[in-house]
mmCIF file with all atom_site columns, C-alpha atoms in Angstrom:
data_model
loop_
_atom_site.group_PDB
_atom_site.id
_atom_site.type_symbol
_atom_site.label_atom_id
_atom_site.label_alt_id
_atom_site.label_comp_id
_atom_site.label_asym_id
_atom_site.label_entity_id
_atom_site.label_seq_id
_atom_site.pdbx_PDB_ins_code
_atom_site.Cartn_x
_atom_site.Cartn_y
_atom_site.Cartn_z
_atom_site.occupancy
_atom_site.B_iso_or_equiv
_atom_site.pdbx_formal_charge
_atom_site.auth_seq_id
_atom_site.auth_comp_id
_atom_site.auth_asym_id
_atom_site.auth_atom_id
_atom_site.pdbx_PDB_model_num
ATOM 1   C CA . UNK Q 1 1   ? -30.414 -159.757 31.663 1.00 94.00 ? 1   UNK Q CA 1
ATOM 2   C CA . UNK Q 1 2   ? -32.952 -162.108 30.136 1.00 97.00 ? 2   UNK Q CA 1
ATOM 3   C CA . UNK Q 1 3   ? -36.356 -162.522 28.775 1.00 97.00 ? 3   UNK Q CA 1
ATOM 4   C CA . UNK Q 1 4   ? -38.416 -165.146 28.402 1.00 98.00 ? 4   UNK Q CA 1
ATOM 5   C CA . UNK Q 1 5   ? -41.951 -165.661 26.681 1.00 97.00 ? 5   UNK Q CA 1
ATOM 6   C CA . UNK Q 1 6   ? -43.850 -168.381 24.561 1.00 97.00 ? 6   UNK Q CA 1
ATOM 7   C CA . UNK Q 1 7   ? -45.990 -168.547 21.821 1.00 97.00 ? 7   UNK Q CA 1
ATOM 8   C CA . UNK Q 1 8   ? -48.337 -171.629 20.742 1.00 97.00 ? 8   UNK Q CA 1
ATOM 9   C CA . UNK Q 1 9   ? -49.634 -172.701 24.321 1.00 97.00 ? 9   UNK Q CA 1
ATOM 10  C CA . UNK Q 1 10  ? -53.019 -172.685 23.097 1.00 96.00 ? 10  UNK Q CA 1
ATOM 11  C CA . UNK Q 1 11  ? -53.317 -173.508 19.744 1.00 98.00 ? 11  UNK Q CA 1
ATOM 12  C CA . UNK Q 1 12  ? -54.610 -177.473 18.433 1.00 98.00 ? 12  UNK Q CA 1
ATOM 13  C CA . UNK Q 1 13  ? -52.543 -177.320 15.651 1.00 98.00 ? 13  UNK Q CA 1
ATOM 14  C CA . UNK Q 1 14  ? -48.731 -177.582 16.204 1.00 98.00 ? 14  UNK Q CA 1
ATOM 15  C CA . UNK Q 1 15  ? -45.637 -176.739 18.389 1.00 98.00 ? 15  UNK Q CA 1
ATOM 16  C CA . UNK Q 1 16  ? -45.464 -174.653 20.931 1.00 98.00 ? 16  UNK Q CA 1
ATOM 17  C CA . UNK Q 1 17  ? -42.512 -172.137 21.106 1.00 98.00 ? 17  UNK Q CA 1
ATOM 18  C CA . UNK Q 1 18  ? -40.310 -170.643 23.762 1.00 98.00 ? 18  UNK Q CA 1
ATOM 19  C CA . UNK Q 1 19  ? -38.098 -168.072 23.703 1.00 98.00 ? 19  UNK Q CA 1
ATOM 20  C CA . UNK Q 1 20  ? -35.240 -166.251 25.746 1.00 98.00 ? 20  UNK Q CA 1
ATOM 21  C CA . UNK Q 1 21  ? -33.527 -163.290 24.960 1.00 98.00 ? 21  UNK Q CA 1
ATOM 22  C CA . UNK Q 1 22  ? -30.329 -162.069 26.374 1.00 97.00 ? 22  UNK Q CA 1
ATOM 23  C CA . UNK Q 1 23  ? -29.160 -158.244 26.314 1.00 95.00 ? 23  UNK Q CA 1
ATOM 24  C CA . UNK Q 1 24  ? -26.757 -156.971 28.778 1.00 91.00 ? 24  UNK Q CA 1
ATOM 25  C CA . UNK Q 1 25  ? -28.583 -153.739 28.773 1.00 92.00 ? 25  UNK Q CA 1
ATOM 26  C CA . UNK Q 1 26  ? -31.836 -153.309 28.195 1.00 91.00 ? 26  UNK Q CA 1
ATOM 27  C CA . UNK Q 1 27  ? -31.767 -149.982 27.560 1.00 90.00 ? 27  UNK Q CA 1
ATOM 28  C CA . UNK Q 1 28  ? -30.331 -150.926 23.964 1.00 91.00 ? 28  UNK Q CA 1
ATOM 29  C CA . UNK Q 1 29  ? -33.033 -152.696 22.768 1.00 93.00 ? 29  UNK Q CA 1
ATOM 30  C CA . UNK Q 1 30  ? -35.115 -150.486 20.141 1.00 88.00 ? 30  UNK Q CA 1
ATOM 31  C CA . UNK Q 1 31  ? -37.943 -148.558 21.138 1.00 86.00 ? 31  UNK Q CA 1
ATOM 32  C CA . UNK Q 1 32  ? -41.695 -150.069 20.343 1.00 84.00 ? 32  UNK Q CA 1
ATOM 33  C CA . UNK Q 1 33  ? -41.411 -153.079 21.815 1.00 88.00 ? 33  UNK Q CA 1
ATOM 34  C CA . UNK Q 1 34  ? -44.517 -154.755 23.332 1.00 69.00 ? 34  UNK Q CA 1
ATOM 35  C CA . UNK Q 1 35  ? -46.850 -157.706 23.989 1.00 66.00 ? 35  UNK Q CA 1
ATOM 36  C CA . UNK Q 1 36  ? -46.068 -159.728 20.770 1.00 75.00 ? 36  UNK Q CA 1
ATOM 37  C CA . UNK Q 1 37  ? -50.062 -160.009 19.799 1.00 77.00 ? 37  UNK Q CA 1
ATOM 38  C CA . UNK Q 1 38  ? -50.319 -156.375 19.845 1.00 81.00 ? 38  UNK Q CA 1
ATOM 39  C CA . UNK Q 1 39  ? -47.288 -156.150 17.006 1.00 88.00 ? 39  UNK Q CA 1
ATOM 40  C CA . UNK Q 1 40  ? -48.840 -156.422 12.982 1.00 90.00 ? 40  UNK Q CA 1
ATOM 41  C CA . UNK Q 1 41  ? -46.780 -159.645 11.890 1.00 91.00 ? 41  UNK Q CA 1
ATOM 42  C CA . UNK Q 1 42  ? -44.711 -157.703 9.323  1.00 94.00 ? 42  UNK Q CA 1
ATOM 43  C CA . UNK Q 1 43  ? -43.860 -155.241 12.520 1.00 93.00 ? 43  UNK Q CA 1
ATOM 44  C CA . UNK Q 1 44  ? -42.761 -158.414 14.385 1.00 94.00 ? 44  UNK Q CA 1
ATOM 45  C CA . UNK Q 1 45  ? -40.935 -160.060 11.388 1.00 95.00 ? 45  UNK Q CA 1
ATOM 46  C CA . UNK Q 1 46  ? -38.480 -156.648 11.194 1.00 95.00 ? 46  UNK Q CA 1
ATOM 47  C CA . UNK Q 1 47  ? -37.951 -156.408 15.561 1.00 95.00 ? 47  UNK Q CA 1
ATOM 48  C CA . UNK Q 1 48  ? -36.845 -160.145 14.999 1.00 96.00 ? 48  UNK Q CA 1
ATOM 49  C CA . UNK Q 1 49  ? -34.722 -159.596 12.062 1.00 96.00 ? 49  UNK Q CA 1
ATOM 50  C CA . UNK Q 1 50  ? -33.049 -156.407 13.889 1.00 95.00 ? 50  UNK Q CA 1
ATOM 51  C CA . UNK Q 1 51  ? -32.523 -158.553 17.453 1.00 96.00 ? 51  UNK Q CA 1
ATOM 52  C CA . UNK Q 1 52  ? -31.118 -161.356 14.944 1.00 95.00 ? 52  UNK Q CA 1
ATOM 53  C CA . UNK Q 1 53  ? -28.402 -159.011 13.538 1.00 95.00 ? 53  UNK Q CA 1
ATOM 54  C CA . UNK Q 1 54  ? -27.545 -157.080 16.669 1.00 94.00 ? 54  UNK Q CA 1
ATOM 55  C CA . UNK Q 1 55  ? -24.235 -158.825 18.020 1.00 93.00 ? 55  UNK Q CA 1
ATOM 56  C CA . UNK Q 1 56  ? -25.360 -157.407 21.267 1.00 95.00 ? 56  UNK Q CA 1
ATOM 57  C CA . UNK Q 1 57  ? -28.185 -159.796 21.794 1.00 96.00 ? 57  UNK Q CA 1
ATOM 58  C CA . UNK Q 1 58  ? -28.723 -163.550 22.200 1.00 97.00 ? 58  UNK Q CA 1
ATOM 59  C CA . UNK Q 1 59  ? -31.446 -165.520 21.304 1.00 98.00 ? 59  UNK Q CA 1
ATOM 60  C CA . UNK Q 1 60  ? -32.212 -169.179 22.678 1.00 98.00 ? 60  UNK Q CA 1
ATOM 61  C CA . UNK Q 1 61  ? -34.914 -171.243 21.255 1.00 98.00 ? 61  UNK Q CA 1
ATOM 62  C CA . UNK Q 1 62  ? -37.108 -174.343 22.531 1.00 98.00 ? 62  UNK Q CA 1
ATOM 63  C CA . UNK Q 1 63  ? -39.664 -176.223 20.653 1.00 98.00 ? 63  UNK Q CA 1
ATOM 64  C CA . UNK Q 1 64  ? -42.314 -178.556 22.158 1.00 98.00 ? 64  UNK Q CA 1
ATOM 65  C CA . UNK Q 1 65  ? -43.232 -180.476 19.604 1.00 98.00 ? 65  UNK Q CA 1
ATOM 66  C CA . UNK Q 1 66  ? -46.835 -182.116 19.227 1.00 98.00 ? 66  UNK Q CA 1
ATOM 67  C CA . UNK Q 1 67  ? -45.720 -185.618 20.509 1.00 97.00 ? 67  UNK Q CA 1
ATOM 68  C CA . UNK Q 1 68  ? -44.835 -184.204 24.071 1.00 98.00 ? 68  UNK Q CA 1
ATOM 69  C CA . UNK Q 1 69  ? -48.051 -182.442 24.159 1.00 98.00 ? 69  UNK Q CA 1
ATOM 70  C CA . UNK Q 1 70  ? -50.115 -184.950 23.845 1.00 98.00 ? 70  UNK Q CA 1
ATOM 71  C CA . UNK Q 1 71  ? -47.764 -187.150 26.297 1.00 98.00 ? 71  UNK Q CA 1
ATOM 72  C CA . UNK Q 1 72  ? -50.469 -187.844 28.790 1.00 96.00 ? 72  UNK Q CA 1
ATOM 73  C CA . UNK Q 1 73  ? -47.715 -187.726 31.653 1.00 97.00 ? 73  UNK Q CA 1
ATOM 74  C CA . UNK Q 1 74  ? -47.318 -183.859 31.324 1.00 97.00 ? 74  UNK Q CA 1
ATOM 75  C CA . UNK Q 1 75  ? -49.600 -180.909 31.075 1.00 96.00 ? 75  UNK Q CA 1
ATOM 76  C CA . UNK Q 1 76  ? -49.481 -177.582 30.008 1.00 96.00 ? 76  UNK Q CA 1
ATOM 77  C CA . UNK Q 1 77  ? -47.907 -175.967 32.787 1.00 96.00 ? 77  UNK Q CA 1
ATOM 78  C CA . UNK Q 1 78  ? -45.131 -178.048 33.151 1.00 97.00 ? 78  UNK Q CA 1
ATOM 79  C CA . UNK Q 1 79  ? -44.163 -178.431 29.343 1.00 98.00 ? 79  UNK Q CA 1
ATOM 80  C CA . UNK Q 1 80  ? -43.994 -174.683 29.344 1.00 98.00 ? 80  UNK Q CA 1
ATOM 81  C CA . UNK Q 1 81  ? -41.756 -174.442 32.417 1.00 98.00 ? 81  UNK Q CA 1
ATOM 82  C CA . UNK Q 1 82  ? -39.652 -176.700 30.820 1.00 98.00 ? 82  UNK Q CA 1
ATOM 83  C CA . UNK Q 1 83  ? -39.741 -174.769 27.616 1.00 98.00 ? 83  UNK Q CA 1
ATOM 84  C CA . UNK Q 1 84  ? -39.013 -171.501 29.005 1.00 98.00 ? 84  UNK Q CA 1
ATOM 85  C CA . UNK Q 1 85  ? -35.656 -173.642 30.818 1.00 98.00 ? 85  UNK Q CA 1
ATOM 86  C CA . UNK Q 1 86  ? -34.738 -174.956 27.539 1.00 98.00 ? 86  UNK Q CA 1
ATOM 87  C CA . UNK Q 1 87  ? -34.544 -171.551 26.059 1.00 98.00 ? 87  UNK Q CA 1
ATOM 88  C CA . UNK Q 1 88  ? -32.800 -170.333 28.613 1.00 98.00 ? 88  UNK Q CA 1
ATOM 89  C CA . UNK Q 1 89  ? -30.199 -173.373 28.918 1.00 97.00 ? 89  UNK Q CA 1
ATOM 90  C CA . UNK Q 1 90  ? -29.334 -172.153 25.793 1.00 97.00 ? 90  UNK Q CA 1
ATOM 91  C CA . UNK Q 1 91  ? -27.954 -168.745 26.189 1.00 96.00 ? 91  UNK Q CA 1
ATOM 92  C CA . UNK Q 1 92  ? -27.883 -167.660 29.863 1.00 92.00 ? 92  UNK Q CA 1
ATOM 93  C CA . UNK Q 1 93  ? -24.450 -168.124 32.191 1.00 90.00 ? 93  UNK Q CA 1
ATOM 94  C CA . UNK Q 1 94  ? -23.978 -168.699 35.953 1.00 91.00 ? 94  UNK Q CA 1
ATOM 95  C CA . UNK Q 1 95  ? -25.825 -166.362 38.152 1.00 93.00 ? 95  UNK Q CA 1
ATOM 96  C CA . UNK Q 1 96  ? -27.577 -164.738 35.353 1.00 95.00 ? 96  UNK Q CA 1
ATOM 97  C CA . UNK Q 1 97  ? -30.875 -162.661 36.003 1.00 96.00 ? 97  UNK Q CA 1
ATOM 98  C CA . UNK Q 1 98  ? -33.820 -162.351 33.925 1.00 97.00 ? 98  UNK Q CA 1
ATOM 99  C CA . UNK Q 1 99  ? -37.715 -162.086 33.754 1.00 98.00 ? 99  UNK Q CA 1
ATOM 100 C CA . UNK Q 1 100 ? -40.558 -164.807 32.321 1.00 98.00 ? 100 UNK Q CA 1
ATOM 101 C CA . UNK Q 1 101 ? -43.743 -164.468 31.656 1.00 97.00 ? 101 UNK Q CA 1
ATOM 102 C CA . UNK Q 1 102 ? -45.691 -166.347 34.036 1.00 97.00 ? 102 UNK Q CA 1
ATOM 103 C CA . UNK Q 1 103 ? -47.633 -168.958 32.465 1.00 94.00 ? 103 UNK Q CA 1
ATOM 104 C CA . UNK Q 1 104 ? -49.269 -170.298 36.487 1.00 94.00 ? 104 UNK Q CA 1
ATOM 105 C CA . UNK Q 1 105 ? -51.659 -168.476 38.429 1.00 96.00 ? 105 UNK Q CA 1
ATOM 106 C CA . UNK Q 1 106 ? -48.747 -168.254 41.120 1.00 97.00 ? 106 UNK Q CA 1
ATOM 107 C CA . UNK Q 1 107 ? -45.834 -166.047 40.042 1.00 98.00 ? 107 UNK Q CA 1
ATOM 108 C CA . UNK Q 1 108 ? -43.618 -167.262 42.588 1.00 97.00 ? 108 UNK Q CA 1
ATOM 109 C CA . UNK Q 1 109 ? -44.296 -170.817 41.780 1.00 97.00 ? 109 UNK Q CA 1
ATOM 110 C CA . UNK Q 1 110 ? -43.883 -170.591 37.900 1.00 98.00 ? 110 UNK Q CA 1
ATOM 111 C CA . UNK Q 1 111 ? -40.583 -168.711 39.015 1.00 98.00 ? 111 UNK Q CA 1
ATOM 112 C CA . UNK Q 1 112 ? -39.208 -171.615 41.289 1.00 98.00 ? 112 UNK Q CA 1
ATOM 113 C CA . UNK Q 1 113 ? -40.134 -174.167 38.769 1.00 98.00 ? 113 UNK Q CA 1
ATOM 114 C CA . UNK Q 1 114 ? -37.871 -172.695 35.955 1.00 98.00 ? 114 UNK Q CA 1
ATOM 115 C CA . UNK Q 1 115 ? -35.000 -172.158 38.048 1.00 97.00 ? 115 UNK Q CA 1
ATOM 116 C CA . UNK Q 1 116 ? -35.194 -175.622 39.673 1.00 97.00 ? 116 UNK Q CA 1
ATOM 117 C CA . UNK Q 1 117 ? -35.104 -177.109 35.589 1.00 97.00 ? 117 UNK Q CA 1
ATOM 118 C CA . UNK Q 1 118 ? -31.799 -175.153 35.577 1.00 96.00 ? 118 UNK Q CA 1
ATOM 119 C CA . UNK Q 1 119 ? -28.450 -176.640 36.208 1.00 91.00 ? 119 UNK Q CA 1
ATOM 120 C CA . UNK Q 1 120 ? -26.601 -173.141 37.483 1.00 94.00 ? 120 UNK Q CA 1
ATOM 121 C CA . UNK Q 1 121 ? -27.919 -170.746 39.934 1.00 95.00 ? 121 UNK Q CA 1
ATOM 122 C CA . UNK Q 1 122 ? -29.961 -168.115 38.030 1.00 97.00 ? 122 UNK Q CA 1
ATOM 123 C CA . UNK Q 1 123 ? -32.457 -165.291 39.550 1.00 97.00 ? 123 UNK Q CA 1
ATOM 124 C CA . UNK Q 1 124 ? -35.743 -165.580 37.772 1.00 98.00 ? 124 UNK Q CA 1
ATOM 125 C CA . UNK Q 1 125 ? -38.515 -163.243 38.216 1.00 98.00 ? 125 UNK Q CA 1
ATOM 126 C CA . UNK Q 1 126 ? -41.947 -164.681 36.736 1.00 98.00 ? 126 UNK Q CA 1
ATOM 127 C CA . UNK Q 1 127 ? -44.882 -161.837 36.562 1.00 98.00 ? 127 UNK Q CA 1
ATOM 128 C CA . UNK Q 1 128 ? -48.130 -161.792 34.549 1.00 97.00 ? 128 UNK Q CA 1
ATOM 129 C CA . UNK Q 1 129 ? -48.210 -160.031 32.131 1.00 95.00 ? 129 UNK Q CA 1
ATOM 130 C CA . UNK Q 1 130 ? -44.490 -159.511 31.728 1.00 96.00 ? 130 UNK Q CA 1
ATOM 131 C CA . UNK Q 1 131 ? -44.638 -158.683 27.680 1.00 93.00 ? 131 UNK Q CA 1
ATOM 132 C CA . UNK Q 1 132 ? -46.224 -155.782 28.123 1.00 92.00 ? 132 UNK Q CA 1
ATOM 133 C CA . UNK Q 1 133 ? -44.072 -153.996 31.156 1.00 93.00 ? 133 UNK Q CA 1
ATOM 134 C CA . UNK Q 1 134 ? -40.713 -155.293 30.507 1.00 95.00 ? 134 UNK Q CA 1
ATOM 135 C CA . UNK Q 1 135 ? -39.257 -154.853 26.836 1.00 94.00 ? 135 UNK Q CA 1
ATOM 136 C CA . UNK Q 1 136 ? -36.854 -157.866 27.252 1.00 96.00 ? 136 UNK Q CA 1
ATOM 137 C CA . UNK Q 1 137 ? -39.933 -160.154 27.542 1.00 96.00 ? 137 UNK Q CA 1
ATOM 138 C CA . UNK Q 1 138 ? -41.526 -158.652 24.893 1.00 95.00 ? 138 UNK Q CA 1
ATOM 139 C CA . UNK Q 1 139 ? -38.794 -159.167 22.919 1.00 96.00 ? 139 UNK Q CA 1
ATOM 140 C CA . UNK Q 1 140 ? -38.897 -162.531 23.738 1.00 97.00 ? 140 UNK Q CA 1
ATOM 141 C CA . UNK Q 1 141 ? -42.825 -162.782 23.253 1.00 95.00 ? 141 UNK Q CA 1
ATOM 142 C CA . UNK Q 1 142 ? -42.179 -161.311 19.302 1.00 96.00 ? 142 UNK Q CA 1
ATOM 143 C CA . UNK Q 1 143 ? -39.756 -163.887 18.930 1.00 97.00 ? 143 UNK Q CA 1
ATOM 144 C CA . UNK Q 1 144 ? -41.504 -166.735 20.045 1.00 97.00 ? 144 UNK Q CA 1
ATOM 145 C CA . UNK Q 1 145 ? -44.615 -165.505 17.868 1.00 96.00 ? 145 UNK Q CA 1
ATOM 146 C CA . UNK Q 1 146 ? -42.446 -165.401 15.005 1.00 97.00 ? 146 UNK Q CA 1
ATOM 147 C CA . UNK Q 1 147 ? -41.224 -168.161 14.921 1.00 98.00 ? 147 UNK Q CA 1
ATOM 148 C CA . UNK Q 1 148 ? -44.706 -170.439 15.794 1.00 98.00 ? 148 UNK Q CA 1
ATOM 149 C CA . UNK Q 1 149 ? -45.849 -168.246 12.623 1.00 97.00 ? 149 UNK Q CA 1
ATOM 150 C CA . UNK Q 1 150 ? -42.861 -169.316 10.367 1.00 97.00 ? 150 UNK Q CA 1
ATOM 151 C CA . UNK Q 1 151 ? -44.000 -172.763 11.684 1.00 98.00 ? 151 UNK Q CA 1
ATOM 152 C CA . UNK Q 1 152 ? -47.710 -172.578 10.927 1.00 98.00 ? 152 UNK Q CA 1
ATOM 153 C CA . UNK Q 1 153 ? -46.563 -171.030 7.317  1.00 98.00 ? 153 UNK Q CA 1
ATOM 154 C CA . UNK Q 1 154 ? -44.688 -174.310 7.117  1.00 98.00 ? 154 UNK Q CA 1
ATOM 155 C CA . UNK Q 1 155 ? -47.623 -176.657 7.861  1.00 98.00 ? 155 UNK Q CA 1
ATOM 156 C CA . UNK Q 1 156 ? -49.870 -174.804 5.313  1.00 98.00 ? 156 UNK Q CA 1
ATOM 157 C CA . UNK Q 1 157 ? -47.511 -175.470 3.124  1.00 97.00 ? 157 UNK Q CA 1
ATOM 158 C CA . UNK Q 1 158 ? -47.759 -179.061 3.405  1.00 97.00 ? 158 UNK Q CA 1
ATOM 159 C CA . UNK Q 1 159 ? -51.562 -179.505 3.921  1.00 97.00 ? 159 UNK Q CA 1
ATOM 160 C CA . UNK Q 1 160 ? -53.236 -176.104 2.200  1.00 97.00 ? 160 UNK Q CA 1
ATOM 161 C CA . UNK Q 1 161 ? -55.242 -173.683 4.375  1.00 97.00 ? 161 UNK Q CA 1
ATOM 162 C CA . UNK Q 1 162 ? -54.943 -174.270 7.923  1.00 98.00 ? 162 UNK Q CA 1
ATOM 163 C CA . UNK Q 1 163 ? -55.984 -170.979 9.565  1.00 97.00 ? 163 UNK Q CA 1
ATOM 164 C CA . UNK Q 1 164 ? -54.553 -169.840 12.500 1.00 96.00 ? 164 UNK Q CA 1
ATOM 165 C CA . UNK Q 1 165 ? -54.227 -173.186 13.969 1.00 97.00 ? 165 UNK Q CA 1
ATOM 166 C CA . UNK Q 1 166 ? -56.351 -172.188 17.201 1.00 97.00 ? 166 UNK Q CA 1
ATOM 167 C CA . UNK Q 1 167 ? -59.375 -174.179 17.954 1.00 97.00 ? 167 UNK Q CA 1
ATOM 168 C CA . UNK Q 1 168 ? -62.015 -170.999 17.583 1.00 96.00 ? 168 UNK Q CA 1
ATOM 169 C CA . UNK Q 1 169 ? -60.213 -170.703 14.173 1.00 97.00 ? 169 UNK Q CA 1
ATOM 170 C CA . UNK Q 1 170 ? -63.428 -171.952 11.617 1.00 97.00 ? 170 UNK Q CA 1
ATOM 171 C CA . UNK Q 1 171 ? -60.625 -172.234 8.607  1.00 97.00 ? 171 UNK Q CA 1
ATOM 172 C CA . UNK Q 1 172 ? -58.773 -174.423 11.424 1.00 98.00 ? 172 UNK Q CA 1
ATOM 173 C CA . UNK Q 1 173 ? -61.544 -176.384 12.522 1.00 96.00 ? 173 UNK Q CA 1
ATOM 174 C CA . UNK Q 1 174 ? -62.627 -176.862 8.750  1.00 96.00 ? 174 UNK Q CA 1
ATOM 175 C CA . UNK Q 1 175 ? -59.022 -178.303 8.112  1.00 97.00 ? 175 UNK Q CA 1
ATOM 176 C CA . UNK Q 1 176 ? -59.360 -180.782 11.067 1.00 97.00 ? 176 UNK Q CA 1
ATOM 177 C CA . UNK Q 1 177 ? -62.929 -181.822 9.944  1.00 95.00 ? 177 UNK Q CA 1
ATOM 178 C CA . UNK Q 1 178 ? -62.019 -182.140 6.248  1.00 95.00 ? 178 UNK Q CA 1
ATOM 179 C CA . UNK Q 1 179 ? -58.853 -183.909 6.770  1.00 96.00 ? 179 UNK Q CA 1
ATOM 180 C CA . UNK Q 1 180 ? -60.324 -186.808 9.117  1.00 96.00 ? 180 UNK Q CA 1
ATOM 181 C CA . UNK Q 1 181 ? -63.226 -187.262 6.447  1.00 93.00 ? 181 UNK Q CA 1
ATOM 182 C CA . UNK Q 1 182 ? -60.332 -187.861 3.847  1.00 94.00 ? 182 UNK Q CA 1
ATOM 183 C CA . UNK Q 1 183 ? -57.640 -189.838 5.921  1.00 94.00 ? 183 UNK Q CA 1
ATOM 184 C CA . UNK Q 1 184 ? -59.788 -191.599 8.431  1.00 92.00 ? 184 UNK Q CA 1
ATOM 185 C CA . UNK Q 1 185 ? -56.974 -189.950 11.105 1.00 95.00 ? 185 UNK Q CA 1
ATOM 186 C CA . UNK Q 1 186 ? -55.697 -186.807 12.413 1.00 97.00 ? 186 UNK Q CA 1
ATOM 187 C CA . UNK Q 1 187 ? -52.535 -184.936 10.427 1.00 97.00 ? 187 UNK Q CA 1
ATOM 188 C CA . UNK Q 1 188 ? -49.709 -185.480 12.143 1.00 95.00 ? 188 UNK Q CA 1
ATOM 189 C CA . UNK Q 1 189 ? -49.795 -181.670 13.069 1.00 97.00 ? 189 UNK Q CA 1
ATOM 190 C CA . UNK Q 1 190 ? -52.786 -181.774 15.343 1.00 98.00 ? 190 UNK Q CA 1
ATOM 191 C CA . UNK Q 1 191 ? -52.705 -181.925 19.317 1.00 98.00 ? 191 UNK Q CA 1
ATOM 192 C CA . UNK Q 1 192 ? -54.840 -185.362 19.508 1.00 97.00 ? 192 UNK Q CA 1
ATOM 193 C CA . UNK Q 1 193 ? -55.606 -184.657 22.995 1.00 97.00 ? 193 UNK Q CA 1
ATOM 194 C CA . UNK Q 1 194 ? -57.097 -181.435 22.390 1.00 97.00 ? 194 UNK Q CA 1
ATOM 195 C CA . UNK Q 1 195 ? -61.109 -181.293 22.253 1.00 96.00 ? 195 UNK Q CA 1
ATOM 196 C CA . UNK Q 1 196 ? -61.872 -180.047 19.043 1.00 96.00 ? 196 UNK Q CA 1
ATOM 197 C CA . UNK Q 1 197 ? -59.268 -183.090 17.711 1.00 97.00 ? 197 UNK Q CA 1
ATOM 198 C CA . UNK Q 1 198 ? -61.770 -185.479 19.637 1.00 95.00 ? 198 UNK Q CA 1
ATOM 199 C CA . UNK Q 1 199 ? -64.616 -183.412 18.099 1.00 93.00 ? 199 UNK Q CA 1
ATOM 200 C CA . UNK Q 1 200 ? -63.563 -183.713 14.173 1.00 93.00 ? 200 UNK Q CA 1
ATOM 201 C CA . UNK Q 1 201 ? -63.099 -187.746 15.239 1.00 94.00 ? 201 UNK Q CA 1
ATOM 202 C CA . UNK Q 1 202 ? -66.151 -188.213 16.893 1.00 91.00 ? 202 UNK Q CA 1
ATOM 203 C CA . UNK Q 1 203 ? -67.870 -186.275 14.111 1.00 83.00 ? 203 UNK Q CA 1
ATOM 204 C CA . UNK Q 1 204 ? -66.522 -188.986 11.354 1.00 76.00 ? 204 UNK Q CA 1
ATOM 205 C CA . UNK Q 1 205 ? -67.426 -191.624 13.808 1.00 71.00 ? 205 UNK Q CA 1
ATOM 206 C CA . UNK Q 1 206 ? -71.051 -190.466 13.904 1.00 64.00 ? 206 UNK Q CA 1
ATOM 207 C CA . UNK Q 1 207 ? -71.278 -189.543 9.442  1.00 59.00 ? 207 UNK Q CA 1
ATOM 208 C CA . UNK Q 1 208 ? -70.356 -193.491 9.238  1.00 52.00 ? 208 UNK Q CA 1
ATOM 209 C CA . UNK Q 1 209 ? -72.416 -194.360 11.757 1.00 45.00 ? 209 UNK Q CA 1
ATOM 210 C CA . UNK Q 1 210 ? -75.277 -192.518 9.980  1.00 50.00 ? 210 UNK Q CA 1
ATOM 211 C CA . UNK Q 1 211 ? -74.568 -194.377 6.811  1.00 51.00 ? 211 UNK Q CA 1
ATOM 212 C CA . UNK Q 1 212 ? -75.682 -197.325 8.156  1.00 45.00 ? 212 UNK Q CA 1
#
């Protein structure tokens, strides 16, 4: 059995993150397992440590990096059916079975449009919601939301405070704003095609503007 959740779908700042989980009984996973964003991070840091270790369990990852997000040939929906595939390309066999966390308002749809990304027959089930009612997608969901955190950690590293990354984030927003004053551009790290991008842009357009 299989899980599969993402983390990062949102966010105007960096990659999103998808990823599947393989158990062959889900009755072994540990006890406490939930909706990632109800998890403290330190809670979620030592449930992905303790999948990590467990030869039991599986773990397939997929990045979608900035560059593909903005690739004005996609969208949203269909980068995350692809990254939930990619995950699960990774570590799930031949007629495998497993639930994702359905990221369209049509289960059935989101459902069909992983399995038709996969080369083998699979059985997916997509559901709303699925992190909270099934622990292998919640497994999935913490270690998704780990690993977009490791990756956030990674780009404050590199450019200072950066908040959470998500566009009602003010530390986020102040980044964006700050950084387009200094470099005349967006990082590297920012979703260009995202609104508050266009904002901190247009609002250096206007300050020189104003200058005048």
């Amino acid at each position: 059995m299989f899980g599969v959740d993402e983390a990062g779908r949102g966010p105007v700042l960096g990659s999103m993150f998808a990823a599947a989980v393989v158990i062959e009984d889900v009755d072994d996973l540990p006890s406490g397992i939930g909706d990632s964003k109800t998890l403290s991070p330190e809670r979620r840091e030592a449930f992905a440590e303790q999948f990590r270790e467990d030869d039991t369990i599986e773990i397939g990852l997929a990045e979608i990096p900035t560059n593909r997000i903005d690739d004005p040939e996609t969208d949203m929906n269909t980068l995350t059916v692809e990254a939930h595939a990619e995950a699960i390309l990774q570590v799930a066999e031949d007629d495998a079975q497993g639930i994702v966390d359905a990221c369209d308002t049509s289960e059935s749809r989101f459902a069909r449009r992983v399995t038709e990304e996969i080369a083998y027959p699979v059985e997916i089930t997509a559901e709303h919601g699925a992190d909270e009612t099934h622990a292998i997608v919640g497994a999935a969901s913490i270690v998704a939301k780990v690993e977009r955190d490791a990756h956030v950690a990674e780009l404050a590293e590199k450019h200072g405070e950066v908040g959470s990354g998500y566009p009602s984030d003010p530390k986020t927003r102040a980044f964006l704003r700050d950084y387009v004053e200094s470099h005349g551009e967006l990082p590297d790290c920012a979703r260009a095609s995202w609104q508050t991008s266009k904002d901190a842009l247009s609002a250096r357009e206007q300050s020189a503007l104003d200058q005048f």
